[in-house]
C-alpha cells in the first residue's frame, strides 16, 4: 500500500479548475446558440485564417532567430548595464501592448524617427501598417521572451564544460556543436511554439497596426463582425474557428513549451575563456547594441512624447484610469481565488492534466469568450453594464497560466517539506492556508498578483467589444485618442498607463517580498 | 502499552515485520543498519505509512487507521520540525491549537513550556535567529504542550555535534520522566541508546525484534547485533 495520502490543502483546487472550465464552456454554449456553421467560411474568413497563421509563424521564427545571437552575446559578455538590460527584457510582460504600439509608431511610423532619418538621407520611407507592422510589434514583444528563455538555457550549461572546452582549446565551431547546438535543439522549438500560440490570439496589435482585407487576424475579424456589423452569427463562427485553431495549437505546444523564465537569477554572468576577442566580440557588441536599441528606442520615444502630452489629456482620461485600476484590482482578487487552490491541487499530484486547464488562458481567445458571454448575458441583462467585471474576469483567466507557473513550484516545495509536520499537528483546511501556505508563498503570490495587475490594467481586448462611450478603460481611451489623431494626448495617456502598470506590479511584488522569510 | 500485532509494512520492494509490545513510560531506542527500516517503523506508528497487515494498538484502542494528527503521538523528524516563517511561540502554540486561536491559559502553557526547555525570552524570534540546539529545544517545547503519551524521535538531533546531541538526549530523558511519556527514538549510536534508553529494538533483515533491556543487550549482543556494532 502506498503512503497514506493526507491532503493538507487541495480539495478546493478541483472546484476552482472546474469553474475555469465551466466559464469557458459556457461561452461555447453562447457561441453555439448563434453560430450558423452551415453558412460555411467565406473568402474573407479564409483570408483572416491565413493571415493569422502566417503572421504568427513569421513572428515566432523572427523572434527566435534574432534571440539566438542576442542571448548568446548576453550570456558571454559582461558590461555596465547588463543587469538593467536583462531586467528590461522582462518588461514586455508588464508593458501594455497599446503603449508599445504607440512607441513603435513614434519610431517607425509615417512621421516617425526612422522615416525622418531616411528622408534626410534621400531614401524612400517605410510603412508600419500591414503585415510587417504586426510582425514588428510581435517581435518587439516576443524577442525579449525568447531571449530570456534561451539565456536561461545557456546558463544551465555547467561552467565546468566551458572550462574543459578552454582546457582542450576547442575551436568555436566545435564548441558550438558540442555545447550550444544540443541546447538550442532543446529550447528553440518550445520557444517558437509558445510565441506562435501567443501571436495567434493577439488582438490589440492587429487592431492598431493591421486591418483591411489583407491584414486582419481572426481576433480582429471577430471584433469587426461584432462591433461594426453586429453580426453575432459571423462573430460566433469566427470564434469557433479561433478556438479550433488556437486550442489545437496550444494543445500541441503544451508538450514542448518550456518553463517561463519569470523569476530572477538571469543576471548571473558565466566565466568564459573561449570568446576573448576578435570577430566574435565585435559581433556580440553589435548584437547587444542593435537589440537594446530596438527594445529601448520605442520606450524612450513614448516617455518623451508622453511628458509633452500629459497636459493635453482630456479629463475623461482620469475617469477611465479609475476604471482600469478597479478592473485590475478585481482581476487580481479573482486570479488569486482561482490560482491558489488550483496550484495546491496541481502540486499534490504527480504531473499532467491539471496544469493544462491553466493554459486555457493562453489558448482561448478573450474575444471568443467575450462574444460567447455577450450572447448569454444579452437576453438577461445589459452586457454593457457588465463590461468592467467581465473584463476583470477574463483578464484573470489570461493571467492564470503565468500565475500557476509561478505558484506551483513553491507550493510543491512547501507541501513536500512541511506536509508531515503539518499533518502531525493536525493543521488542515483554513489553518493550513493561514499558517503554512500563505506565509510560505507570499513572495510568489505578490509576484503573480503584480503580473496580473499589470496585464489587466494594460489590456485592450474584450473591453473593446462591450464598452460604450461612458464605460471605457484607460487602454481603450488611449486607442480612441489615437483613432482621433490626438497623438500627443494619447502619448500622455500612455505614460499614465505605463506608470499605473509599473506601480501595480511594484506594489504587489513589494508587499509579497516585505520581510520575506528564508 | 503500545502493541504492534503482526504488523507488516511495505514500501516498494522493501518489507518489514514486527510483532512486539512496549510498556507505557519506557524509553526505547530503535537501532539497526541504515536502510533496515527504523524510520519506516516510526512512520507507521506515526500514521504516515499504512500497514499492509496487522494492527497498532495503544492500550485497548486500535489506532491502525487513525490519521497522524489524531493519534496519541508526537513526532520529531530529521528536519523541518519548525515552520521557519512563524515565531517560536507560534510554532509551539500550533501544538495546542492548529488554528492558533490561543486564550490566556494556552499562552501561559506555551510560555511555561518554553521556559522549561530554557528558551524564556526568545519567544518572539523566528527559528532562523536561533542556534541548532535552540531550534531543537523549541521543537521539544512543542512536544511538551502537545502532551501526547507517545513521543517518536526520527533522529531530530542528527545534525547537532556530539556534545549538543547528548545534551538534547538528556533533556528528552528528563522531559519524558516528568510527563511519563513513552519514547521511541531511532539512533545509529549505541552510546545514545545506553545513555537514555531502557530497552532496545534491533531492526535488521526485514524484522523488528521485540525490545530487550538495553544494558544487557548491548553488553552481550547476539551475532547480528555484534556484526552491526562492530
XYZ file of C-alpha atoms in Angstrom:
748
model
C 0.000 0.000 0.000
C 1.248 3.479 -0.780
C 1.959 6.038 1.907
C -1.252 7.440 3.297
C -2.486 10.478 1.367
C -3.202 13.222 3.854
C -4.144 16.312 1.896
C -3.185 19.345 3.924
C -4.839 21.549 1.305
C -6.173 20.784 -2.105
C -9.830 19.793 -2.387
C -10.962 23.274 -3.393
C -8.494 23.259 -6.290
C -10.532 20.823 -8.330
C -13.508 23.114 -7.779
C -11.581 26.163 -8.998
C -10.374 24.225 -12.028
C -13.931 23.167 -12.776
C -15.051 26.790 -12.501
C -12.472 27.861 -15.076
C -13.509 25.126 -17.466
C -17.136 25.989 -16.788
C -16.649 29.655 -17.638
C -15.083 28.746 -20.956
C -17.577 26.016 -21.774
C -20.441 28.400 -21.017
C -19.090 30.761 -23.636
C -19.154 27.863 -26.153
C -22.833 27.413 -25.351
C -23.412 31.049 -26.193
C -21.428 30.753 -29.403
C -23.194 27.541 -30.376
C -26.552 29.243 -29.983
C -25.719 31.803 -32.630
C -23.101 30.337 -34.946
C -24.539 29.226 -38.261
C -21.999 26.587 -39.074
C -23.894 25.623 -42.215
C -23.108 29.006 -43.701
C -19.514 27.930 -44.064
C -16.434 30.046 -44.385
C -16.317 32.787 -46.999
C -13.187 34.179 -48.686
C -12.851 36.886 -46.020
C -12.768 34.281 -43.250
C -10.187 32.202 -45.098
C -8.069 35.303 -45.614
C -8.240 36.004 -41.887
C -7.213 32.449 -41.032
C -4.329 32.593 -43.477
C -3.129 35.936 -42.204
C -3.389 34.831 -38.575
C -1.244 31.763 -39.150
C 1.285 33.496 -41.405
C 1.887 36.443 -39.089
C 2.145 34.183 -36.033
C 4.620 31.900 -37.786
C 6.706 34.819 -39.036
C 6.671 36.438 -35.595
C 7.746 33.210 -33.924
C 10.549 32.473 -36.388
C 11.923 36.020 -36.445
C 11.773 36.397 -32.663
C 13.745 33.209 -32.144
C 16.202 33.871 -34.976
C 17.160 37.241 -33.512
C 17.039 35.958 -29.958
C 19.731 33.315 -30.524
C 22.670 35.686 -31.188
C 21.347 38.201 -28.632
C 21.054 35.600 -25.890
C 24.483 34.214 -26.744
C 26.025 37.665 -26.600
C 24.342 38.383 -23.263
C 25.400 35.024 -21.867
C 29.088 35.520 -22.535
C 29.719 39.247 -22.166
C 29.826 41.376 -19.098
C 29.381 45.100 -19.415
C 27.980 48.011 -17.455
C 24.201 47.996 -17.547
C 23.952 44.280 -18.328
C 21.792 43.648 -15.269
C 19.437 46.507 -16.132
C 19.175 45.333 -19.733
C 18.239 41.822 -18.618
C 15.667 43.222 -16.191
C 14.239 45.269 -19.054
C 13.913 42.086 -21.103
C 11.200 41.175 -18.589
C 9.380 44.449 -19.182
C 7.161 43.294 -22.081
C 5.299 41.159 -19.547
C 4.234 44.378 -17.868
C 4.244 46.882 -20.727
C 0.718 47.437 -22.117
C 0.526 46.422 -25.790
C -1.176 49.615 -26.871
C 1.609 51.667 -25.293
C 4.283 49.698 -27.096
C 2.390 50.150 -30.355
C 2.356 53.892 -29.867
C 6.073 53.772 -29.103
C 6.724 51.761 -32.271
C 4.621 54.251 -34.245
C 6.712 57.101 -32.882
C 9.894 55.408 -34.059
C 8.770 53.553 -37.183
C 5.546 55.398 -38.110
C 4.902 57.628 -41.104
C 6.317 60.722 -39.441
C 8.483 58.732 -37.063
C 12.168 58.926 -36.302
C 13.223 56.279 -38.807
C 11.396 57.869 -41.720
C 12.792 61.282 -40.818
C 16.289 59.853 -40.985
C 15.537 58.011 -44.243
C 14.064 61.143 -45.788
C 17.084 63.199 -44.813
C 19.245 60.584 -46.487
C 17.121 60.734 -49.594
C 15.827 57.175 -49.191
C 12.216 56.034 -49.591
C 10.208 55.787 -46.366
C 8.763 52.647 -44.785
C 5.195 51.995 -43.702
C 4.462 50.305 -40.412
C 0.892 49.318 -41.309
C 0.054 45.865 -42.588
C 1.792 42.580 -42.024
C 5.266 43.978 -41.385
C 3.891 46.295 -38.689
C 2.051 43.444 -36.995
C 5.122 41.217 -37.130
C 7.376 44.072 -35.972
C 5.220 44.635 -32.906
C 5.047 40.926 -32.148
C 8.809 40.611 -32.426
C 9.172 43.623 -30.147
C 7.143 41.783 -27.522
C 8.452 38.275 -28.013
C 12.123 38.791 -28.805
C 12.740 39.549 -25.107
C 10.742 36.486 -24.079
C 12.699 34.233 -26.451
C 15.947 35.832 -25.324
C 15.181 35.131 -21.682
C 14.240 31.532 -22.452
C 17.491 30.994 -24.343
C 19.590 32.858 -21.792
C 18.178 30.574 -19.145
C 19.259 27.637 -21.269
C 22.773 28.986 -21.778
C 23.164 29.472 -18.073
C 22.129 25.899 -17.451
C 25.318 24.745 -19.180
C 27.659 23.945 -16.287
C 30.668 26.238 -16.063
C 32.892 23.151 -15.894
C 32.047 22.334 -19.509
C 33.319 25.702 -20.686
C 36.395 25.219 -18.535
C 37.023 21.839 -20.116
C 36.471 23.297 -23.590
C 39.005 26.025 -22.849
C 41.474 23.481 -21.495
C 41.152 21.443 -24.707
C 41.338 24.668 -26.729
C 38.292 23.721 -28.783
C 37.755 25.937 -31.836
C 34.493 27.953 -31.877
C 32.799 25.636 -34.387
C 33.446 22.570 -32.227
C 32.325 24.397 -29.116
C 29.077 25.369 -30.811
C 28.493 21.825 -31.952
C 29.233 20.176 -28.626
C 27.790 22.666 -26.159
C 25.421 25.076 -27.840
C 23.568 23.193 -30.571
C 22.172 20.487 -28.276
C 20.864 23.271 -26.084
C 19.255 25.127 -28.978
C 17.609 21.957 -30.232
C 16.090 21.587 -26.783
C 14.805 25.135 -26.332
C 14.143 26.667 -29.752
C 11.094 24.572 -30.775
C 9.371 25.249 -27.441
C 10.108 28.962 -27.515
C 8.872 29.255 -31.095
C 5.716 27.274 -30.275
C 4.965 29.461 -27.265
C 5.353 32.658 -29.296
C 3.277 31.202 -32.131
C 0.411 30.465 -29.722
C 0.638 33.895 -28.109
C 0.556 35.625 -31.506
C -2.411 33.578 -32.763
C -4.760 35.300 -30.336
C -3.127 38.701 -30.315
C -5.708 41.432 -30.755
C -4.510 44.917 -29.850
C -1.564 44.797 -32.267
C -3.760 43.747 -35.187
C -6.353 46.336 -34.222
C -3.879 49.194 -34.334
C -1.371 48.137 -36.990
C -3.357 45.667 -39.084
C -6.779 45.912 -40.648
C -8.101 45.822 -44.162
C -8.716 42.631 -46.098
C -5.010 41.772 -46.253
C -4.038 42.204 -42.611
C -6.963 41.086 -40.488
C -6.491 38.397 -37.856
C -9.345 36.173 -36.759
C -9.441 38.006 -33.460
C -9.788 41.338 -35.275
C -12.423 39.875 -37.596
C -14.471 38.799 -34.561
C -14.275 42.342 -33.271
C -15.269 43.842 -36.600
C -18.191 41.472 -37.133
C -19.361 42.232 -33.617
C -18.715 45.926 -33.421
C -19.304 47.232 -36.936
C -21.947 44.873 -38.312
C -23.280 43.467 -35.039
C -23.346 40.170 -36.941
C -23.354 37.781 -33.976
C -23.669 34.735 -36.232
C -20.451 35.624 -38.046
C -18.668 36.616 -34.831
C -19.655 33.263 -33.302
C -18.500 31.310 -36.326
C -15.152 33.121 -36.314
C -14.853 32.492 -32.581
C -15.276 28.768 -33.122
C -12.632 28.886 -35.861
C -10.320 30.726 -33.470
C -10.983 28.160 -30.782
C -10.182 25.257 -33.093
C -7.009 26.918 -34.354
C -5.561 28.329 -31.136
C -6.819 25.475 -28.998
C -5.224 22.763 -31.102
C -2.006 24.751 -31.453
C -1.860 25.212 -27.680
C -2.509 21.543 -27.040
C 0.326 20.570 -29.361
C 2.585 23.245 -27.927
C 1.804 22.179 -24.354
C 4.238 19.300 -24.659
C 7.156 21.398 -25.834
C 6.595 24.769 -24.153
C 9.477 25.418 -21.759
C 9.191 26.956 -18.330
C 8.646 30.703 -18.410
C 11.787 32.378 -17.112
C 9.772 34.678 -14.902
C 11.987 34.575 -11.882
C 15.259 36.203 -11.052
C 18.730 34.730 -11.358
C 19.356 35.516 -15.012
C 21.812 38.294 -14.230
C 24.491 35.823 -13.249
C 27.496 36.013 -15.581
C 29.266 32.877 -16.659
C 33.017 32.868 -16.645
C 34.125 32.144 -20.190
C 37.569 31.591 -21.603
C 36.752 30.898 -25.222
C 35.492 34.238 -26.512
C 38.121 36.752 -25.640
C 38.252 38.904 -28.712
C 38.179 39.418 -32.423
C 35.215 38.837 -34.680
C 33.105 37.179 -32.006
C 33.453 40.116 -29.688
C 32.568 42.635 -32.390
C 29.539 40.539 -33.359
C 28.336 40.328 -29.772
C 28.744 44.049 -29.223
C 26.825 44.834 -32.407
C 24.064 42.399 -31.464
C 23.656 43.833 -27.969
C 23.632 47.371 -29.337
C 21.064 46.547 -32.027
C 18.873 44.515 -29.708
C 18.809 47.050 -26.923
C 18.281 49.871 -29.431
C 15.293 48.065 -30.927
C 13.806 47.459 -27.490
C 14.703 50.725 -25.801
C 14.079 53.330 -28.524
C 10.278 52.884 -28.553
C 10.256 53.065 -24.753
C 12.305 56.243 -24.872
C 10.035 57.643 -27.580
C 6.901 57.027 -25.563
C 8.424 58.633 -22.478
C 9.430 61.774 -24.336
C 6.121 62.098 -26.206
C 4.198 61.255 -23.042
C 5.822 64.010 -20.999
C 4.836 66.508 -23.696
C 1.334 65.074 -23.929
C 0.449 64.896 -20.242
C -1.001 68.438 -20.061
C -3.147 67.803 -23.139
C -5.006 64.810 -21.771
C -8.771 65.346 -21.688
C -10.286 64.992 -18.188
C -12.033 61.776 -19.257
C -8.659 60.048 -19.118
C -8.597 60.217 -15.336
C -12.045 58.662 -15.086
C -11.011 55.763 -17.319
C -7.806 55.408 -15.323
C -10.006 54.887 -12.261
C -11.982 52.217 -14.146
C -8.779 50.478 -15.159
C -7.495 50.433 -11.612
C -10.758 48.935 -10.412
C -10.655 46.259 -13.124
C -7.057 45.402 -12.265
C -7.736 45.053 -8.537
C -10.799 42.905 -9.188
C -8.909 40.677 -11.591
C -6.077 40.208 -9.070
C -8.645 39.116 -6.486
C -10.328 36.692 -8.895
C -6.973 35.355 -10.047
C -5.789 34.565 -6.527
C -9.099 32.915 -5.637
C -8.704 30.611 -8.633
C -4.939 30.197 -8.868
C -4.097 29.402 -5.235
C -6.403 26.405 -4.799
C -5.527 25.231 -8.302
C -1.818 25.473 -7.548
C -2.320 23.392 -4.392
C -4.299 20.861 -6.373
C -1.665 20.627 -9.111
C 1.178 20.485 -6.585
C -0.294 17.449 -4.862
C -0.494 15.366 -7.992
C 2.392 13.974 -9.905
C 2.039 15.681 -13.267
C -0.122 16.295 -16.230
C -3.631 17.360 -16.988
C -4.428 19.840 -14.273
C -1.967 22.435 -15.475
C -3.479 22.211 -18.936
C -6.579 23.887 -17.529
C -4.412 26.852 -16.669
C -3.279 27.041 -20.257
C -6.832 27.827 -21.302
C -5.874 31.401 -20.605
C -3.171 31.132 -23.235
C -5.201 29.425 -25.923
C -8.810 30.509 -25.514
C -9.067 33.945 -27.003
C -10.503 36.754 -24.877
C -12.747 37.979 -27.672
C -14.093 34.480 -28.200
C -15.037 34.106 -24.545
C -16.332 37.674 -24.559
C -18.554 37.064 -27.572
C -19.965 33.906 -26.024
C -20.813 35.628 -22.793
C -22.284 38.619 -24.551
C -24.736 36.282 -26.277
C -25.586 34.600 -22.969
C -25.881 37.793 -20.928
C -27.729 39.805 -23.576
C -31.226 38.356 -23.013
C -30.902 38.593 -19.207
C -29.058 41.819 -18.526
C -27.352 44.698 -20.287
C -23.879 43.396 -21.234
C -22.541 46.918 -21.481
C -23.254 47.457 -17.798
C -21.180 44.367 -17.031
C -18.289 45.383 -19.292
C -15.849 46.081 -16.488
C -16.453 42.976 -14.324
C -16.388 40.721 -17.400
C -13.106 42.314 -18.455
C -11.657 41.727 -14.998
C -12.731 38.099 -15.030
C -11.274 37.413 -18.462
C -8.044 39.202 -17.503
C -7.782 36.853 -14.533
C -8.115 33.873 -16.892
C -5.369 35.333 -19.093
C -3.068 35.666 -16.099
C -3.783 32.156 -14.850
C -1.105 30.233 -16.806
C 1.592 32.645 -15.658
C 0.349 32.596 -12.074
C 0.364 28.805 -11.993
C 3.897 28.660 -13.355
C 4.961 30.986 -10.554
C 2.997 29.400 -7.718
C 3.179 25.665 -8.355
C 6.925 25.010 -7.797
C 6.995 26.814 -4.443
C 3.677 25.212 -3.460
C 5.088 21.790 -4.255
C 8.240 22.538 -2.259
C 6.244 23.794 0.725
C 3.886 20.848 0.825
C 6.750 18.390 0.439
C 8.844 19.938 3.201
C 6.128 20.604 5.754
C 3.433 18.105 4.897
C 4.439 15.694 7.679
C 4.838 18.364 10.332
C 1.506 19.912 9.373
C -0.145 16.510 9.492
C 1.144 15.552 12.955
C -0.067 18.900 14.236
C -3.475 18.416 12.654
C -3.005 21.521 10.529
C -5.640 21.320 7.789
C -8.017 23.402 5.723
C -8.072 27.097 6.552
C -5.490 26.725 9.333
C -3.056 25.177 6.881
C -3.631 28.032 4.417
C -3.373 30.677 7.107
C -0.303 29.425 8.940
C 1.581 27.410 6.334
C 0.779 28.050 2.680
C 0.067 31.782 2.516
C 3.140 32.810 4.538
C 5.430 30.430 2.645
C 4.158 31.568 -0.769
C 3.952 35.271 -0.062
C 6.693 36.368 -2.464
C 5.234 34.229 -5.265
C 1.712 35.473 -4.556
C 2.916 39.064 -4.702
C 4.735 38.444 -7.963
C 1.786 36.683 -9.606
C -0.621 39.373 -8.400
C 1.685 42.094 -9.713
C 1.973 40.496 -13.144
C -1.779 40.001 -13.397
C -2.465 43.542 -12.242
C -0.118 44.962 -14.855
C -1.530 42.643 -17.520
C -5.071 43.617 -16.654
C -4.571 47.347 -16.365
C -2.953 47.458 -19.803
C -5.233 45.020 -21.590
C -7.083 46.186 -24.657
C -9.238 43.222 -25.535
C -12.694 42.245 -24.509
C -13.414 45.749 -23.216
C -13.391 46.927 -26.841
C -16.327 44.594 -27.507
C -18.509 45.624 -24.607
C -17.744 49.232 -23.931
C -19.859 52.263 -24.668
C -18.624 55.876 -24.576
C -19.246 56.099 -20.828
C -17.568 52.878 -19.836
C -14.009 52.632 -21.009
C -10.708 51.584 -19.560
C -7.581 53.629 -19.967
C -6.153 51.495 -22.829
C -9.440 51.846 -24.717
C -9.488 55.573 -24.095
C -5.948 55.735 -25.398
C -6.967 53.831 -28.523
C -9.822 56.258 -29.067
C -7.475 59.223 -28.760
C -5.148 57.590 -31.306
C -8.135 56.990 -33.599
C -8.989 60.684 -33.345
C -5.355 61.546 -34.255
C -4.847 63.206 -30.884
C -1.449 61.542 -30.684
C 0.053 63.831 -28.058
C -2.857 63.295 -25.684
C -2.624 59.567 -26.424
C 1.065 59.625 -25.547
C 0.234 61.331 -22.262
C -2.339 58.637 -21.518
C 0.254 56.017 -22.487
C 2.694 57.378 -19.953
C -0.001 57.355 -17.276
C -0.864 53.773 -18.240
C 2.739 52.609 -18.019
C 3.084 54.313 -14.658
C -0.045 52.541 -13.396
C 1.116 49.151 -14.674
C 4.539 49.572 -13.108
C 3.065 50.857 -9.845
C 0.653 47.922 -9.606
C 3.408 45.430 -10.306
C 5.867 47.073 -7.955
C 3.363 47.413 -5.112
C 2.206 43.794 -5.222
C 5.720 42.447 -5.649
C 6.970 44.588 -2.752
C 4.105 43.571 -0.460
C 4.948 39.955 -1.189
C 8.633 40.345 -0.504
C 8.474 42.662 2.502
C 10.248 40.945 5.383
C 10.004 37.669 3.490
C 11.417 34.689 5.336
C 14.233 32.458 4.339
C 1.136 -0.293 26.403
C 1.937 0.190 22.684
C 1.307 -3.007 20.759
C 2.393 -3.824 17.208
C 0.471 -7.001 16.422
C 1.780 -8.998 13.474
C 2.490 -5.708 11.761
C 3.572 -5.856 8.115
C 4.924 -2.812 6.328
C 5.840 -2.477 2.674
C 7.461 0.285 0.659
C 8.129 -0.795 -2.892
C 10.238 -3.953 -2.650
C 11.119 -3.324 0.962
C 9.165 -5.138 3.675
C 9.355 -5.032 7.450
C 7.555 -7.149 10.019
C 7.111 -6.518 13.714
C 5.248 -8.293 16.483
C 6.052 -6.675 19.777
C 4.851 -4.508 22.615
C 6.357 -1.617 24.533
C 5.469 -0.873 28.154
C 3.965 2.554 28.771
C 6.533 5.019 30.072
C 9.537 3.063 28.772
C 12.243 4.721 26.721
C 13.147 2.575 23.739
C 15.995 3.007 21.264
C 15.497 1.636 17.745
C 18.858 0.657 16.265
C 19.981 -1.172 13.161
C 21.912 -0.747 9.918
C 20.888 2.079 7.612
C 18.133 1.023 5.263
C 16.923 -1.609 7.719
C 13.589 0.175 8.242
C 13.970 2.067 11.525
C 12.340 5.193 10.106
C 9.723 3.079 8.352
C 8.718 1.587 11.688
C 8.322 5.031 13.238
C 6.452 6.338 10.176
C 3.927 3.528 10.604
C 3.413 4.282 14.292
C 3.139 7.995 13.463
C 0.496 7.282 10.835
C 2.446 8.197 7.706
C 2.573 4.699 6.285
C -0.458 2.447 6.162
C 0.463 -1.142 7.116
C -0.344 -3.945 4.671
C -1.211 -6.207 7.593
C -1.550 -6.333 11.363
C -2.630 -3.773 13.937
C -1.210 -0.958 16.007
C -2.858 -0.530 19.439
C -2.365 1.936 22.254
C -3.698 0.332 25.443
C -7.068 -1.038 24.324
C -7.537 1.295 21.344
C -6.793 0.236 17.773
C -5.081 3.221 16.093
C -4.068 1.447 12.864
C -6.319 3.630 10.719
C -6.248 6.875 12.709
C -4.857 9.924 10.894
C -1.487 11.210 12.158
C -2.941 14.234 13.949
C -5.482 12.075 15.803
C -3.008 9.579 17.269
C -1.657 9.729 20.821
C 1.678 10.510 19.162
C 4.017 13.493 18.950
C 6.806 13.126 16.416
C 10.027 14.929 15.543
C 11.600 14.337 12.129
C 15.148 14.668 10.862
C 14.432 18.179 9.614
C 11.618 20.678 9.125
C 10.374 20.412 12.710
C 9.584 24.126 12.886
C 7.846 26.434 10.420
C 10.545 28.984 9.519
C 8.031 31.761 8.850
C 6.420 31.605 12.304
C 7.849 32.888 15.577
C 8.878 30.343 18.213
C 5.815 30.890 20.399
C 3.507 30.403 17.421
C 5.359 27.262 16.435
C 4.813 25.953 19.954
C 1.233 27.243 20.016
C 0.393 25.096 16.987
C 0.877 22.127 19.294
C -2.114 23.290 21.325
C -4.446 24.523 18.585
C -3.782 24.168 14.829
C -5.786 27.348 14.171
C -3.645 29.247 16.725
C -6.674 30.730 18.449
C -4.982 30.696 21.846
C -6.561 32.025 25.040
C -4.627 33.368 28.016
C -4.329 29.921 29.566
C -2.935 28.444 26.338
C -0.422 31.253 26.051
C 0.665 30.651 29.615
C 1.256 26.986 28.761
C 3.361 27.982 25.767
C 5.468 30.321 27.900
C 5.845 27.676 30.582
C 6.987 25.045 28.060
C 9.483 27.441 26.516
C 10.826 28.313 29.957
C 11.139 24.614 30.770
C 13.402 23.984 27.764
C 15.432 27.101 28.514
C 14.084 29.431 25.839
C 12.369 32.038 28.013
C 12.827 35.437 26.420
C 13.266 34.114 22.903
C 9.612 33.563 22.175
C 9.277 36.281 19.534
C 12.185 35.072 17.422
C 11.924 33.176 14.178
C 13.707 29.794 14.003
C 16.439 31.207 11.739
C 17.503 33.514 14.585
C 18.128 30.522 16.847
C 21.068 28.127 17.004
C 20.597 24.482 16.047
C 20.376 23.447 19.695
C 17.834 26.151 20.463
C 15.727 25.060 17.497
C 15.718 21.534 18.900
C 14.655 22.906 22.274
C 11.806 24.833 20.642
C 10.602 21.670 18.926
C 10.735 19.866 22.274
C 8.701 22.670 23.852
C 6.015 21.991 21.278
C 6.148 18.290 22.089
C 5.568 19.277 25.720
C 2.397 21.284 25.012
C 1.127 18.640 22.603
C 1.032 16.443 25.686
C 0.792 13.141 23.814
C 1.591 9.889 25.635
C 3.938 8.639 22.887
C 6.981 10.533 21.589
C 8.698 9.409 18.371
C 12.137 10.791 17.543
C 13.353 10.062 13.998
C 16.890 11.360 14.569
C 15.941 15.023 15.023
C 19.335 15.789 16.596
C 21.438 14.090 13.912
C 22.765 17.406 12.589
C 23.992 18.558 16.021
C 27.500 17.996 17.338
C 28.074 15.106 19.807
C 28.043 17.249 22.972
C 24.907 19.117 21.955
C 23.205 15.890 20.917
C 23.870 14.338 24.315
C 22.546 17.480 25.980
C 19.330 17.173 23.941
C 19.001 13.477 24.758
C 19.369 14.258 28.461
C 16.671 16.887 28.116
C 14.432 14.368 26.344
C 15.072 11.849 29.127
C 14.159 14.447 31.767
C 11.025 15.550 29.925
C 9.743 12.012 29.383
C 10.471 11.213 33.020
C 8.371 14.228 34.044
C 5.473 13.534 31.686
C 5.605 9.753 31.813
C 5.567 9.619 28.019
C 6.640 6.510 26.130
C 9.666 7.225 23.940
C 10.770 5.581 20.710
C 13.925 7.004 19.194
C 15.864 5.986 16.112
C 19.614 6.141 16.586
C 22.824 4.955 14.964
C 24.870 5.316 18.093
C 24.774 2.559 20.747
C 26.047 5.136 23.262
C 22.910 7.215 22.711
C 20.886 4.110 23.404
C 22.846 3.312 26.531
C 22.579 6.889 27.732
C 18.808 7.195 27.959
C 17.049 4.025 26.775
C 15.568 1.321 28.999
C 15.111 -1.064 26.072
C 16.453 -1.559 22.561
C 14.605 -2.711 19.437
C 17.075 -4.107 16.890
C 15.851 -3.856 13.326
C 17.536 -5.980 10.687
C 16.731 -8.236 7.757
C 13.101 -7.099 7.495
C 12.346 -7.872 11.121
C 11.994 -5.577 14.140
C 12.921 -7.669 17.191
C 10.950 -7.239 20.425
C 12.560 -4.816 22.895
C 15.359 -6.151 25.090
C 16.806 -4.437 28.144
C 19.398 -2.031 26.778
C 22.215 -2.645 29.232
C 22.191 -6.423 28.936
C 21.725 -6.461 25.166
C 24.498 -4.021 24.379
C 26.947 -5.633 26.766
C 26.272 -9.065 25.398
C 24.927 -8.673 21.867
C 23.722 -11.589 19.712
C 25.727 -12.230 16.491
C 23.685 -9.998 14.151
C 23.830 -7.061 16.517
C 27.509 -7.718 17.197
C 28.154 -7.526 13.444
C 26.337 -4.200 13.278
C 28.086 -2.737 16.317
C 31.442 -3.901 15.040
